[in-house]
């Protein structure tokens, strides 16, 4: 039975309360509760003393999260980690703490409160709230910018390996990761294709936290500073655009794609790694992210046909869409 049809009225109430769970998750991540529970169960009072928090307030927070299987409370009132709570630990191998802090940071939270106005006007309120467009603001506010880039790297760590292994790079020698952030994706591509040499291309302040050396790939991957709105490094067999185009409107995307088209040789290809929104009522993470983008950025998630149109405007031809184990697909384009 479809869970949405079990109790439609309760479904509406539960969705309305969703922001409370987001706030609670953010608070637990900021306080570092999961880190303190690594050694075993503890009471809220004990945790509060170490955190400098109010014991009763902390108990009420953890009681809520325990009700949705983030933490667990025993009969003596002590809280412990659950499988979900392990992902809030700072040092967990697949920690999602940075992702939680990014997704619940004010840059997304504040515009969400004005979604109805966004829908009425067809324009996001970000500039008005923060005094600058999204990425300009993140460059201006170093703390928020670092939180965003760490969070995106954290989210990407879950998907980079499966996505990289979904495409055959065996015939390629040089690949450029355009706007590749800290390099998590190009690292996985280089691991999957030992013959490939990579270029991680982004702004200087982003490359400052690049993971290439940490991955032991400095001999195979160079760091290149630049702005993909102006140009991209020339001569690569493939240009990777992972979670880039969905940040921008069609006009800007065509500009980025034309820069890649100009830089690539005739045999080259462009691999756009973004959600491809399915038709109909099928649940898909891309539909959630699409509304989040609508609230803070000029971008959007796109359907296959919308990608086809976008590529055509940039002198490219969509050749195939490769679905991956992640929520993102690889949309491949070549010169038209």
CSV table of C-alpha atoms in Angstrom, one decimal:
chain,number,residue,atom,x,y,z
A,1,UNK,CA,0.0,0.0,0.0
A,2,UNK,CA,1.2,3.5,-0.8
A,3,UNK,CA,2.1,5.2,2.5
A,4,UNK,CA,0.8,8.5,1.1
A,5,UNK,CA,-2.7,7.0,1.0
A,6,UNK,CA,-2.8,5.5,4.5
A,7,UNK,CA,-3.8,8.7,6.3
A,8,UNK,CA,-3.8,11.8,4.0
A,9,UNK,CA,-4.6,14.3,6.8
A,10,UNK,CA,-1.8,13.0,9.0
A,11,UNK,CA,0.6,13.2,6.0
A,12,UNK,CA,-0.1,16.9,5.7
A,13,UNK,CA,0.5,17.5,9.4
A,14,UNK,CA,3.7,15.5,9.3
A,15,UNK,CA,5.0,17.4,6.3
A,16,UNK,CA,4.2,20.7,8.0
A,17,UNK,CA,6.3,19.8,11.1
A,18,UNK,CA,9.2,18.8,8.9
A,19,UNK,CA,11.2,22.0,9.6
A,20,UNK,CA,11.3,21.1,13.3
A,21,UNK,CA,13.2,17.9,12.6
A,22,UNK,CA,15.6,19.8,10.3
A,23,UNK,CA,16.2,22.4,13.1
A,24,UNK,CA,16.7,19.6,15.7
A,25,UNK,CA,19.2,17.8,13.4
A,26,UNK,CA,21.1,21.0,12.9
A,27,UNK,CA,21.3,21.7,16.6
A,28,UNK,CA,22.6,18.3,17.4
A,29,UNK,CA,25.2,18.5,14.7
A,30,UNK,CA,26.3,22.0,15.8
A,31,UNK,CA,26.6,20.9,19.5
A,32,UNK,CA,28.5,17.8,18.5
A,33,UNK,CA,26.3,15.4,20.6
A,34,UNK,CA,27.2,12.4,18.5
A,35,UNK,CA,30.9,12.8,19.2
A,36,UNK,CA,30.3,12.7,22.9
A,37,UNK,CA,28.3,9.5,22.6
A,38,UNK,CA,31.1,7.6,20.8
A,39,UNK,CA,32.2,6.0,24.2
A,40,UNK,CA,28.8,4.9,25.2
A,41,UNK,CA,25.4,6.0,26.5
A,42,UNK,CA,25.1,9.2,28.6
A,43,UNK,CA,22.3,11.2,30.2
A,44,UNK,CA,21.2,14.5,28.9
A,45,UNK,CA,22.4,16.1,32.1
A,46,UNK,CA,25.9,14.7,31.7
A,47,UNK,CA,26.1,15.8,28.0
A,48,UNK,CA,24.8,19.3,28.9
A,49,UNK,CA,27.4,19.8,31.5
A,50,UNK,CA,30.2,19.1,29.0
A,51,UNK,CA,28.5,21.1,26.3
A,52,UNK,CA,27.6,24.1,28.5
A,53,UNK,CA,24.0,23.6,27.5
A,54,UNK,CA,20.7,23.6,29.5
A,55,UNK,CA,20.0,20.0,30.6
A,56,UNK,CA,16.2,20.1,30.2
A,57,UNK,CA,16.4,21.7,26.7
A,58,UNK,CA,19.0,19.2,25.6
A,59,UNK,CA,16.9,16.3,26.8
A,60,UNK,CA,13.8,17.6,24.9
A,61,UNK,CA,15.9,17.9,21.8
A,62,UNK,CA,17.3,14.4,22.0
A,63,UNK,CA,14.0,12.9,22.9
A,64,UNK,CA,12.6,14.3,19.7
A,65,UNK,CA,15.5,13.0,17.6
A,66,UNK,CA,15.2,9.6,19.3
A,67,UNK,CA,11.6,9.3,18.2
A,68,UNK,CA,12.8,9.4,14.6
A,69,UNK,CA,15.7,6.9,15.2
A,70,UNK,CA,18.4,9.5,15.4
A,71,UNK,CA,19.8,8.6,18.9
A,72,UNK,CA,18.1,6.2,21.2
A,73,UNK,CA,16.9,6.6,24.8
A,74,UNK,CA,17.0,3.7,27.3
A,75,UNK,CA,14.8,3.1,30.3
A,76,UNK,CA,17.2,5.0,32.6
A,77,UNK,CA,17.1,8.1,30.4
A,78,UNK,CA,20.5,7.7,28.8
A,79,UNK,CA,21.0,8.4,25.1
A,80,UNK,CA,23.1,6.4,22.7
A,81,UNK,CA,24.1,6.4,19.1
A,82,UNK,CA,21.9,4.7,16.5
A,83,UNK,CA,23.1,3.7,13.0
A,84,UNK,CA,21.7,7.0,11.7
A,85,UNK,CA,23.4,9.0,14.5
A,86,UNK,CA,26.8,7.6,13.6
A,87,UNK,CA,26.7,9.8,10.5
A,88,UNK,CA,26.6,12.9,12.7
A,89,UNK,CA,30.0,12.0,14.2
A,90,UNK,CA,32.8,14.3,13.0
A,91,UNK,CA,35.3,11.5,12.5
A,92,UNK,CA,33.0,8.9,11.0
A,93,UNK,CA,34.3,7.5,7.7
A,94,UNK,CA,31.2,8.7,5.9
A,95,UNK,CA,30.3,11.5,8.2
A,96,UNK,CA,27.3,13.7,7.1
A,97,UNK,CA,27.8,16.3,9.8
A,98,UNK,CA,29.1,18.9,7.4
A,99,UNK,CA,26.3,18.2,5.0
A,100,UNK,CA,23.7,18.7,7.7
A,101,UNK,CA,25.3,22.0,8.7
A,102,UNK,CA,25.3,23.1,5.1
A,103,UNK,CA,21.7,22.1,4.2
A,104,UNK,CA,20.4,23.8,7.3
A,105,UNK,CA,22.6,27.0,7.1
A,106,UNK,CA,20.8,30.3,6.9
A,107,UNK,CA,21.6,30.7,3.2
A,108,UNK,CA,18.9,28.0,2.5
A,109,UNK,CA,16.8,28.4,5.7
A,110,UNK,CA,15.9,32.1,5.3
A,111,UNK,CA,14.8,32.0,1.7
A,112,UNK,CA,12.7,28.9,2.4
A,113,UNK,CA,10.5,31.0,4.6
A,114,UNK,CA,9.6,33.1,1.6
A,115,UNK,CA,8.8,30.4,-0.8
A,116,UNK,CA,5.2,31.5,-1.5
A,117,UNK,CA,6.5,35.0,-2.5
A,118,UNK,CA,9.1,33.3,-4.7
A,119,UNK,CA,6.4,31.3,-6.5
A,120,UNK,CA,4.3,34.5,-6.9
A,121,UNK,CA,7.1,36.6,-8.4
A,122,UNK,CA,9.2,33.9,-10.1
A,123,UNK,CA,12.3,35.3,-8.5
A,124,UNK,CA,14.3,34.1,-5.5
A,125,UNK,CA,14.7,36.5,-2.5
A,126,UNK,CA,18.4,35.8,-1.9
A,127,UNK,CA,19.8,39.1,-3.0
A,128,UNK,CA,17.3,41.0,-0.9
A,129,UNK,CA,17.9,39.0,2.2
A,130,UNK,CA,21.7,38.8,2.0
A,131,UNK,CA,22.6,41.8,-0.1
A,132,UNK,CA,24.3,39.8,-2.9
A,133,UNK,CA,23.7,36.8,-5.2
A,134,UNK,CA,24.4,33.4,-3.7
A,135,UNK,CA,27.9,32.7,-4.7
A,136,UNK,CA,29.0,36.3,-4.3
A,137,UNK,CA,27.8,36.2,-0.8
A,138,UNK,CA,29.7,33.0,-0.1
A,139,UNK,CA,32.9,34.6,-1.3
A,140,UNK,CA,32.2,37.6,0.9
A,141,UNK,CA,31.4,35.6,4.0
A,142,UNK,CA,34.3,33.3,4.5
A,143,UNK,CA,32.7,31.3,7.3
A,144,UNK,CA,29.5,30.6,5.4
A,145,UNK,CA,31.4,29.9,2.2
A,146,UNK,CA,33.6,27.3,4.0
A,147,UNK,CA,30.5,25.7,5.5
A,148,UNK,CA,28.9,25.4,2.0
A,149,UNK,CA,31.9,24.0,0.3
A,150,UNK,CA,32.6,21.5,3.1
A,151,UNK,CA,29.0,20.4,3.1
A,152,UNK,CA,28.9,19.9,-0.7
A,153,UNK,CA,32.1,17.9,-0.5
A,154,UNK,CA,30.6,15.8,2.2
A,155,UNK,CA,27.4,15.1,0.2
A,156,UNK,CA,29.5,14.4,-2.9
A,157,UNK,CA,31.6,11.8,-1.0
A,158,UNK,CA,28.6,9.5,-0.9
A,159,UNK,CA,28.0,9.6,-4.7
A,160,UNK,CA,31.4,10.3,-6.3
A,161,UNK,CA,32.7,6.7,-6.5
A,162,UNK,CA,29.5,5.1,-7.9
A,163,UNK,CA,29.1,7.9,-10.4
A,164,UNK,CA,32.7,7.7,-11.6
A,165,UNK,CA,32.5,4.0,-12.0
A,166,UNK,CA,29.3,4.3,-14.1
A,167,UNK,CA,31.2,5.8,-17.1
A,168,UNK,CA,33.9,4.3,-19.2
A,169,UNK,CA,36.9,6.6,-19.2
A,170,UNK,CA,39.3,3.9,-20.6
A,171,UNK,CA,39.8,5.7,-23.9
A,172,UNK,CA,40.7,9.0,-22.4
A,173,UNK,CA,44.0,10.6,-21.5
A,174,UNK,CA,43.0,14.0,-20.0
A,175,UNK,CA,39.9,15.1,-18.1
A,176,UNK,CA,39.1,18.5,-16.7
A,177,UNK,CA,36.8,18.8,-13.7
A,178,UNK,CA,35.2,22.2,-14.3
A,179,UNK,CA,34.3,23.9,-11.0
A,180,UNK,CA,35.3,20.7,-9.3
A,181,UNK,CA,35.5,22.1,-5.7
A,182,UNK,CA,37.8,20.2,-3.4
A,183,UNK,CA,38.4,17.5,-6.0
A,184,UNK,CA,36.4,14.6,-4.6
A,185,UNK,CA,34.9,13.6,-8.0
A,186,UNK,CA,38.1,13.9,-10.1
A,187,UNK,CA,39.9,11.8,-7.4
A,188,UNK,CA,37.3,9.0,-8.0
A,189,UNK,CA,37.6,9.3,-11.7
A,190,UNK,CA,41.4,9.0,-11.5
A,191,UNK,CA,41.0,5.9,-9.3
A,192,UNK,CA,38.6,4.3,-11.7
A,193,UNK,CA,40.8,5.1,-14.8
A,194,UNK,CA,44.5,4.8,-13.9
A,195,UNK,CA,45.6,6.0,-17.4
A,196,UNK,CA,43.8,9.4,-17.1
A,197,UNK,CA,45.5,12.6,-16.0
A,198,UNK,CA,43.2,15.2,-14.5
A,199,UNK,CA,42.8,18.9,-14.0
A,200,UNK,CA,40.9,20.3,-11.1
A,201,UNK,CA,39.7,23.8,-12.2
A,202,UNK,CA,38.1,26.2,-9.7
A,203,UNK,CA,38.7,29.5,-7.9
A,204,UNK,CA,41.8,29.9,-5.7
A,205,UNK,CA,40.0,30.0,-2.4
A,206,UNK,CA,38.2,26.7,-3.2
A,207,UNK,CA,41.4,25.0,-4.4
A,208,UNK,CA,43.0,25.9,-1.1
A,209,UNK,CA,41.2,22.9,0.4
A,210,UNK,CA,41.8,20.6,-2.5
A,211,UNK,CA,42.2,16.9,-1.7
A,212,UNK,CA,44.5,15.9,-4.5
A,213,UNK,CA,47.6,15.7,-2.4
A,214,UNK,CA,45.7,13.9,0.4
A,215,UNK,CA,44.7,11.3,-2.2
A,216,UNK,CA,48.3,10.8,-3.4
A,217,UNK,CA,47.5,12.0,-6.9
A,218,UNK,CA,49.6,15.1,-7.3
A,219,UNK,CA,51.6,13.5,-10.1
A,220,UNK,CA,48.4,12.8,-12.1
A,221,UNK,CA,46.3,15.8,-11.3
A,222,UNK,CA,47.1,19.5,-11.6
A,223,UNK,CA,45.3,22.4,-9.9
A,224,UNK,CA,44.2,25.2,-12.3
A,225,UNK,CA,42.8,28.5,-11.1
A,226,UNK,CA,40.2,30.2,-13.1
A,227,UNK,CA,36.6,31.2,-13.8
A,228,UNK,CA,34.5,28.9,-16.0
A,229,UNK,CA,32.4,31.9,-17.0
A,230,UNK,CA,35.4,33.2,-18.9
A,231,UNK,CA,37.2,30.1,-20.1
A,232,UNK,CA,38.3,26.5,-19.3
A,233,UNK,CA,41.6,24.7,-19.8
A,234,UNK,CA,41.9,23.5,-23.4
A,235,UNK,CA,42.6,20.1,-25.0
A,236,UNK,CA,40.9,17.6,-22.7
A,237,UNK,CA,39.1,14.5,-23.9
A,238,UNK,CA,36.3,15.2,-21.5
A,239,UNK,CA,34.9,18.1,-19.4
A,240,UNK,CA,33.1,17.2,-16.2
A,241,UNK,CA,30.4,19.5,-15.0
A,242,UNK,CA,29.2,18.0,-11.7
A,243,UNK,CA,26.4,19.9,-9.9
A,244,UNK,CA,27.4,23.0,-11.9
A,245,UNK,CA,24.7,23.7,-14.5
A,246,UNK,CA,21.8,23.2,-12.0
A,247,UNK,CA,23.0,26.4,-10.2
A,248,UNK,CA,22.3,28.6,-13.3
A,249,UNK,CA,19.6,29.7,-15.7
A,250,UNK,CA,19.7,28.6,-19.3
A,251,UNK,CA,21.5,31.7,-20.6
A,252,UNK,CA,24.4,31.3,-18.2
A,253,UNK,CA,24.5,27.5,-18.8
A,254,UNK,CA,24.8,28.0,-22.5
A,255,UNK,CA,27.7,30.4,-21.9
A,256,UNK,CA,29.5,27.8,-19.7
A,257,UNK,CA,28.9,25.0,-22.3
A,258,UNK,CA,30.2,27.2,-25.1
A,259,UNK,CA,33.4,27.8,-23.2
A,260,UNK,CA,33.8,24.0,-22.9
A,261,UNK,CA,32.9,23.5,-26.6
A,262,UNK,CA,35.5,26.0,-27.6
A,263,UNK,CA,38.2,24.4,-25.5
A,264,UNK,CA,37.6,20.8,-26.4
A,265,UNK,CA,39.0,19.0,-29.4
A,266,UNK,CA,36.6,17.6,-32.0
A,267,UNK,CA,36.7,14.2,-30.4
A,268,UNK,CA,36.0,15.6,-27.0
A,269,UNK,CA,32.8,15.3,-25.0
A,270,UNK,CA,31.1,17.1,-22.1
A,271,UNK,CA,29.7,15.1,-19.2
A,272,UNK,CA,27.1,16.9,-17.2
A,273,UNK,CA,26.5,15.2,-13.9
A,274,UNK,CA,23.2,16.5,-12.5
A,275,UNK,CA,19.8,15.2,-11.7
A,276,UNK,CA,17.7,14.3,-14.7
A,277,UNK,CA,14.1,14.9,-13.5
A,278,UNK,CA,11.8,12.0,-14.4
A,279,UNK,CA,8.3,12.6,-15.7
A,280,UNK,CA,5.1,12.0,-13.7
A,281,UNK,CA,4.6,11.6,-10.0
A,282,UNK,CA,7.7,9.5,-9.3
A,283,UNK,CA,9.5,10.6,-6.2
A,284,UNK,CA,13.0,11.8,-7.0
A,285,UNK,CA,15.7,13.8,-5.0
A,286,UNK,CA,16.0,16.1,-8.0
A,287,UNK,CA,12.5,17.4,-7.4
A,288,UNK,CA,13.4,18.4,-3.9
A,289,UNK,CA,16.7,20.0,-4.8
A,290,UNK,CA,14.9,21.8,-7.7
A,291,UNK,CA,12.7,23.7,-5.2
A,292,UNK,CA,15.7,24.4,-2.9
A,293,UNK,CA,17.5,26.0,-6.0
A,294,UNK,CA,14.4,28.0,-6.8
A,295,UNK,CA,14.6,29.6,-3.3
A,296,UNK,CA,18.2,30.6,-3.3
A,297,UNK,CA,19.7,30.5,-6.8
A,298,UNK,CA,18.7,31.2,-10.4
A,299,UNK,CA,19.2,27.6,-11.4
A,300,UNK,CA,17.0,24.5,-11.8
A,301,UNK,CA,17.1,20.8,-12.2
A,302,UNK,CA,16.2,19.7,-15.8
A,303,UNK,CA,14.6,17.0,-17.8
A,304,UNK,CA,16.3,15.1,-20.6
A,305,UNK,CA,14.5,17.2,-23.2
A,306,UNK,CA,15.6,20.4,-21.4
A,307,UNK,CA,19.2,19.2,-21.5
A,308,UNK,CA,18.8,18.4,-25.2
A,309,UNK,CA,17.7,22.0,-25.9
A,310,UNK,CA,20.4,23.5,-23.7
A,311,UNK,CA,23.1,21.5,-25.6
A,312,UNK,CA,21.8,22.5,-29.0
A,313,UNK,CA,22.0,26.2,-28.1
A,314,UNK,CA,25.7,25.7,-27.3
A,315,UNK,CA,26.5,23.8,-30.5
A,316,UNK,CA,26.4,20.4,-28.9
A,317,UNK,CA,24.4,17.2,-29.3
A,318,UNK,CA,23.1,15.0,-26.5
A,319,UNK,CA,24.2,11.5,-27.2
A,320,UNK,CA,23.0,9.6,-24.1
A,321,UNK,CA,21.9,9.7,-20.5
A,322,UNK,CA,23.6,7.3,-18.1
A,323,UNK,CA,21.7,6.7,-14.9
A,324,UNK,CA,23.9,5.9,-11.9
A,325,UNK,CA,23.4,4.3,-8.5
A,326,UNK,CA,23.2,7.9,-7.1
A,327,UNK,CA,20.4,10.5,-7.6
A,328,UNK,CA,22.5,12.1,-10.4
A,329,UNK,CA,22.8,11.0,-14.0
A,330,UNK,CA,25.6,11.5,-16.5
A,331,UNK,CA,24.3,13.4,-19.6
A,332,UNK,CA,26.9,13.1,-22.4
A,333,UNK,CA,27.2,15.6,-25.2
A,334,UNK,CA,29.5,16.0,-28.2
A,335,UNK,CA,30.0,18.6,-30.9
A,336,UNK,CA,27.0,19.0,-33.1
